[in-house]
Amino acid sequence: AQSVTQLGSHVSVSEGALVLLRCNYSSSVPPYLFWYVQYPNQGLQLLLKYTSAATLVKGINGFEAEFKKSETSFHLTKPSAHMSDAAEYFCAVSDWKGGGNKLTFGTGTQLKVEL
Amino acid sequence: SQTIHQWPATLVQPVGSPLSLECTVEGTSNPNLYWYRQAAGRGLQLLFYSVGIGQISSEVPQNLSASRPQDRQFILSSKKLLLSDSGFYLCAWSLTGGANTGELFFGEGSRLTVL
């Protein structure tokens, strides 16, 4: 079965600094991978997705992620953090078995941006 | 464009009372539908998914049930709530067939507190 591990439940960066949120996956088939963002008391919004095309994926709000098969990783980065980036971020892998595309999520990383 | 609505947004219920959370998708036909529960520090857990009217798959045994009485309506229910049912419930939908690129689109969530 597919699984996702997010290293670091809390990450703190200064405004303007690099954001790096880590995600490693386990999958028996070529995976589809996703990053979502969640603001307090809201649903999840898709940031970006990898679906076996280009390994470097660009998303909304200046975020990007690189699929590295050899490292089974899909880390999320942003060159310069903004206060509005403070939120919880979830990495997910898609499982297509049994009908429907079920996503398995990591436990999330809370990003704090400090002045 | 497609939209998804969940209600109620917030619910406080006593132990042993019934529950009904409703989710409706607009702007698409025959979507896959999902119910996830989010507990603090535990990421998102898939509870149910549906690939068509009356077709419900349960991912984990629990005190909850789901129904899909219409193509774009998904209902989460319980006959008698437990304290452990407290959490943030998220409804989601995805495209089907060849148009499906893997991602889920989430509603705004329903926060349930069982006292």
CSV table of C-alpha atoms in Angstrom, one decimal:
chain,number,residue,atom,x,y,z
A,1,ALA,CA,0.0,0.0,0.0
A,2,GLN,CA,1.1,3.5,-0.6
A,3,SER,CA,2.2,5.7,2.2
A,4,VAL,CA,3.7,9.1,2.8
A,5,THR,CA,6.1,10.4,5.5
A,6,GLN,CA,6.5,14.1,6.2
A,7,LEU,CA,9.6,14.9,8.2
A,8,GLY,CA,9.0,17.6,10.8
A,9,SER,CA,5.6,18.4,12.1
A,10,HIS,CA,6.6,22.0,12.7
A,11,VAL,CA,8.9,24.1,10.6
A,12,SER,CA,9.7,27.8,11.3
A,13,VAL,CA,11.4,30.1,8.9
A,14,SER,CA,12.1,33.9,8.7
A,15,GLU,CA,10.2,36.0,6.2
A,16,GLY,CA,12.2,36.0,2.9
A,17,ALA,CA,14.1,32.8,3.8
A,18,LEU,CA,13.9,29.5,1.8
A,19,VAL,CA,11.0,27.2,2.6
A,20,LEU,CA,11.7,23.4,2.5
A,21,LEU,CA,9.1,20.9,3.5
A,22,ARG,CA,10.1,17.3,3.2
A,23,CYS,CA,8.0,14.4,1.9
A,24,ASN,CA,9.0,10.8,1.3
A,25,TYR,CA,6.7,8.3,-0.3
A,26,SER,CA,6.3,4.6,-0.6
A,27,SER,CA,4.5,3.1,-3.6
A,28,SER,CA,4.5,-0.2,-5.4
A,29,VAL,CA,3.6,1.6,-8.7
A,30,PRO,CA,4.6,4.8,-10.3
A,31,PRO,CA,3.0,7.4,-8.0
A,32,TYR,CA,0.9,10.4,-8.5
A,33,LEU,CA,2.0,12.9,-5.8
A,34,PHE,CA,0.4,16.0,-4.4
A,35,TRP,CA,0.9,18.9,-2.1
A,36,TYR,CA,-2.0,20.6,-0.4
A,37,VAL,CA,-2.2,23.6,1.8
A,38,GLN,CA,-4.7,24.2,4.6
A,39,TYR,CA,-5.4,27.4,6.4
A,40,PRO,CA,-7.1,27.3,9.9
A,41,ASN,CA,-10.6,25.9,9.8
A,42,GLN,CA,-10.7,25.6,6.0
A,43,GLY,CA,-10.5,22.8,3.5
A,44,LEU,CA,-7.5,21.7,1.6
A,45,GLN,CA,-6.3,23.6,-1.5
A,46,LEU,CA,-4.1,22.0,-4.1
A,47,LEU,CA,-0.7,23.6,-4.5
A,48,LEU,CA,0.8,21.3,-7.1
A,49,LYS,CA,0.8,17.8,-8.4
A,50,TYR,CA,3.2,15.3,-10.1
A,51,THR,CA,1.6,12.9,-12.6
A,52,SER,CA,4.7,11.3,-14.3
A,53,ALA,CA,5.5,14.2,-16.6
A,54,ALA,CA,8.2,16.8,-15.7
A,55,THR,CA,10.0,15.9,-12.5
A,56,LEU,CA,10.1,19.6,-11.4
A,57,VAL,CA,6.6,20.8,-10.8
A,58,LYS,CA,5.6,24.4,-10.3
A,59,GLY,CA,2.5,25.3,-8.4
A,60,ILE,CA,0.6,28.2,-7.1
A,61,ASN,CA,1.9,31.0,-4.8
A,62,GLY,CA,5.5,30.4,-5.9
A,63,PHE,CA,5.9,26.9,-4.6
A,64,GLU,CA,7.5,24.1,-6.5
A,65,ALA,CA,8.4,20.4,-5.9
A,66,GLU,CA,10.9,18.0,-7.4
A,67,PHE,CA,10.1,14.3,-7.9
A,68,LYS,CA,13.2,12.2,-7.2
A,69,LYS,CA,12.6,8.5,-7.8
A,70,SER,CA,16.0,7.4,-6.5
A,71,GLU,CA,15.3,9.1,-3.2
A,72,THR,CA,11.5,8.4,-3.2
A,73,SER,CA,11.1,12.1,-2.3
A,74,PHE,CA,8.8,14.9,-3.3
A,75,HIS,CA,10.0,17.9,-1.2
A,76,LEU,CA,8.2,21.2,-1.4
A,77,THR,CA,10.2,24.5,-1.7
A,78,LYS,CA,9.7,28.2,-2.1
A,79,PRO,CA,12.7,30.5,-2.5
A,80,SER,CA,11.3,33.3,-0.3
A,81,ALA,CA,8.8,32.9,2.5
A,82,HIS,CA,5.9,35.3,3.0
A,83,MET,CA,3.9,35.8,6.1
A,84,SER,CA,0.8,34.6,4.1
A,85,ASP,CA,2.5,31.2,3.7
A,86,ALA,CA,1.9,30.3,7.3
A,87,ALA,CA,-0.4,27.3,7.2
A,88,GLU,CA,-0.4,23.5,7.4
A,89,TYR,CA,0.9,21.6,4.4
A,90,PHE,CA,0.1,18.0,3.4
A,91,CYS,CA,1.8,15.7,1.1
A,92,ALA,CA,-0.3,12.9,-0.5
A,93,VAL,CA,0.1,9.9,-2.8
A,94,SER,CA,-2.6,8.5,-5.0
A,95,ASP,CA,-3.9,4.9,-4.8
A,96,TRP,CA,-5.9,4.0,-7.9
A,97,LYS,CA,-6.9,0.5,-6.8
A,98,GLY,CA,-10.4,-0.6,-6.2
A,99,GLY,CA,-12.1,2.2,-8.1
A,100,GLY,CA,-11.8,5.9,-7.4
A,101,ASN,CA,-8.5,7.6,-6.8
A,102,LYS,CA,-8.0,7.6,-3.0
A,103,LEU,CA,-5.3,9.9,-1.6
A,104,THR,CA,-3.2,8.8,1.3
A,105,PHE,CA,-2.0,11.8,3.3
A,106,GLY,CA,1.0,12.5,5.5
A,107,THR,CA,0.5,13.8,9.0
A,108,GLY,CA,1.1,17.4,7.9
A,109,THR,CA,3.8,20.1,8.5
A,110,GLN,CA,2.8,23.3,10.2
A,111,LEU,CA,4.8,26.2,8.7
A,112,LYS,CA,5.4,29.2,10.8
A,113,VAL,CA,6.8,32.4,9.2
A,114,GLU,CA,8.5,34.9,11.5
A,115,LEU,CA,9.4,38.5,10.9
B,1,SER,CA,-16.9,25.8,-12.9
B,2,GLN,CA,-17.3,23.2,-10.2
B,3,THR,CA,-18.1,23.9,-6.6
B,4,ILE,CA,-18.5,21.8,-3.5
B,5,HIS,CA,-20.6,22.8,-0.5
B,6,GLN,CA,-20.6,21.2,3.0
B,7,TRP,CA,-22.9,21.9,5.9
B,8,PRO,CA,-23.2,22.6,8.7
B,9,ALA,CA,-19.8,24.3,9.2
B,10,THR,CA,-19.8,23.8,12.9
B,11,LEU,CA,-21.8,21.3,15.0
B,12,VAL,CA,-21.8,20.6,18.8
B,13,GLN,CA,-23.7,17.4,19.7
B,14,PRO,CA,-24.1,15.4,22.9
B,15,VAL,CA,-22.9,11.8,23.2
B,16,GLY,CA,-25.5,9.4,21.9
B,17,SER,CA,-27.2,11.9,19.6
B,18,PRO,CA,-27.6,11.3,15.8
B,19,LEU,CA,-25.5,13.0,13.1
B,20,SER,CA,-26.0,14.1,9.6
B,21,LEU,CA,-23.4,16.0,7.5
B,22,GLU,CA,-24.2,16.9,4.0
B,23,CYS,CA,-22.1,17.5,0.9
B,24,THR,CA,-23.2,18.7,-2.5
B,25,VAL,CA,-21.1,19.1,-5.7
B,26,GLU,CA,-22.2,21.4,-8.5
B,27,GLY,CA,-21.0,21.8,-12.0
B,28,THR,CA,-20.0,18.2,-12.8
B,29,SER,CA,-21.7,14.9,-13.3
B,30,ASN,CA,-20.9,11.5,-11.8
B,31,PRO,CA,-18.0,12.6,-9.6
B,32,ASN,CA,-16.2,10.3,-7.2
B,33,LEU,CA,-17.1,11.4,-3.7
B,34,TYR,CA,-15.1,11.1,-0.5
B,35,TRP,CA,-15.4,11.7,3.3
B,36,TYR,CA,-12.2,12.3,5.2
B,37,ARG,CA,-11.8,12.9,8.9
B,38,GLN,CA,-9.0,15.1,10.3
B,39,ALA,CA,-7.8,14.7,13.9
B,40,ALA,CA,-5.1,16.9,15.4
B,41,GLY,CA,-1.7,15.6,14.6
B,42,ARG,CA,-2.9,12.6,12.7
B,43,GLY,CA,-3.4,13.9,9.1
B,44,LEU,CA,-6.4,13.0,7.1
B,45,GLN,CA,-8.1,9.6,7.3
B,46,LEU,CA,-10.3,8.4,4.5
B,47,LEU,CA,-13.6,7.2,5.9
B,48,PHE,CA,-15.8,6.5,2.8
B,49,TYR,CA,-15.7,6.9,-0.9
B,50,SER,CA,-18.3,6.5,-3.6
B,51,VAL,CA,-18.0,5.9,-7.4
B,52,GLY,CA,-21.8,6.2,-8.1
B,53,ILE,CA,-25.3,6.5,-6.6
B,54,GLY,CA,-25.8,3.9,-3.9
B,55,GLN,CA,-22.2,2.7,-4.1
B,56,ILE,CA,-20.3,3.2,-0.9
B,57,SER,CA,-17.0,1.8,0.2
B,58,SER,CA,-15.9,1.9,3.8
B,59,GLU,CA,-12.2,2.3,4.6
B,60,VAL,CA,-12.3,1.8,8.3
B,61,PRO,CA,-14.8,0.1,10.7
B,62,GLN,CA,-16.5,2.7,12.8
B,63,ASN,CA,-19.6,4.3,14.2
B,64,LEU,CA,-20.3,6.2,11.0
B,65,SER,CA,-22.1,5.5,7.8
B,66,ALA,CA,-22.4,7.2,4.4
B,67,SER,CA,-25.0,7.4,1.7
B,68,ARG,CA,-25.2,8.8,-1.8
B,69,PRO,CA,-28.9,9.3,-2.6
B,70,GLN,CA,-28.2,11.4,-5.6
B,71,ASP,CA,-25.4,11.8,-8.1
B,72,ARG,CA,-23.8,14.8,-6.5
B,73,GLN,CA,-24.9,14.4,-2.9
B,74,PHE,CA,-23.0,12.6,-0.2
B,75,ILE,CA,-24.2,12.3,3.4
B,76,LEU,CA,-22.2,11.2,6.5
B,77,SER,CA,-24.4,9.9,9.3
B,78,SER,CA,-24.3,8.3,12.7
B,79,LYS,CA,-27.2,6.9,14.8
B,80,LYS,CA,-25.4,7.5,18.2
B,81,LEU,CA,-22.3,9.7,18.4
B,82,LEU,CA,-19.3,8.9,20.5
B,83,LEU,CA,-16.8,11.2,22.0
B,84,SER,CA,-14.2,9.8,19.6
B,85,ASP,CA,-16.2,11.0,16.7
B,86,SER,CA,-15.2,14.6,17.3
B,87,GLY,CA,-13.1,16.0,14.5
B,88,PHE,CA,-12.9,18.0,11.3
B,89,TYR,CA,-14.8,16.3,8.5
B,90,LEU,CA,-13.9,17.0,4.9
B,91,CYS,CA,-15.9,16.1,1.8
B,92,ALA,CA,-14.1,15.9,-1.5
B,93,TRP,CA,-14.7,15.0,-5.1
B,94,SER,CA,-12.7,14.0,-8.1
B,95,LEU,CA,-13.3,13.6,-11.8
B,96,THR,CA,-13.7,10.2,-13.3
B,97,GLY,CA,-12.5,8.2,-16.3
B,98,GLY,CA,-10.0,9.8,-18.7
B,99,ALA,CA,-10.5,13.2,-17.2
B,100,ASN,CA,-9.3,12.1,-13.8
B,101,THR,CA,-5.8,13.4,-13.1
B,102,GLY,CA,-5.7,12.2,-9.6
B,103,GLU,CA,-6.4,15.2,-7.4
B,104,LEU,CA,-9.2,15.7,-5.0
B,105,PHE,CA,-11.1,18.9,-4.6
B,106,PHE,CA,-12.1,19.6,-1.0
B,107,GLY,CA,-15.0,21.4,0.7
B,108,GLU,CA,-14.6,23.8,3.5
B,109,GLY,CA,-15.1,21.2,6.2
B,110,SER,CA,-17.5,20.6,9.1
B,111,ARG,CA,-16.1,20.8,12.7
B,112,LEU,CA,-17.9,18.3,15.0
B,113,THR,CA,-17.6,18.5,18.7
B,114,VAL,CA,-19.2,15.7,20.7
B,115,LEU,CA,-19.7,16.5,24.4
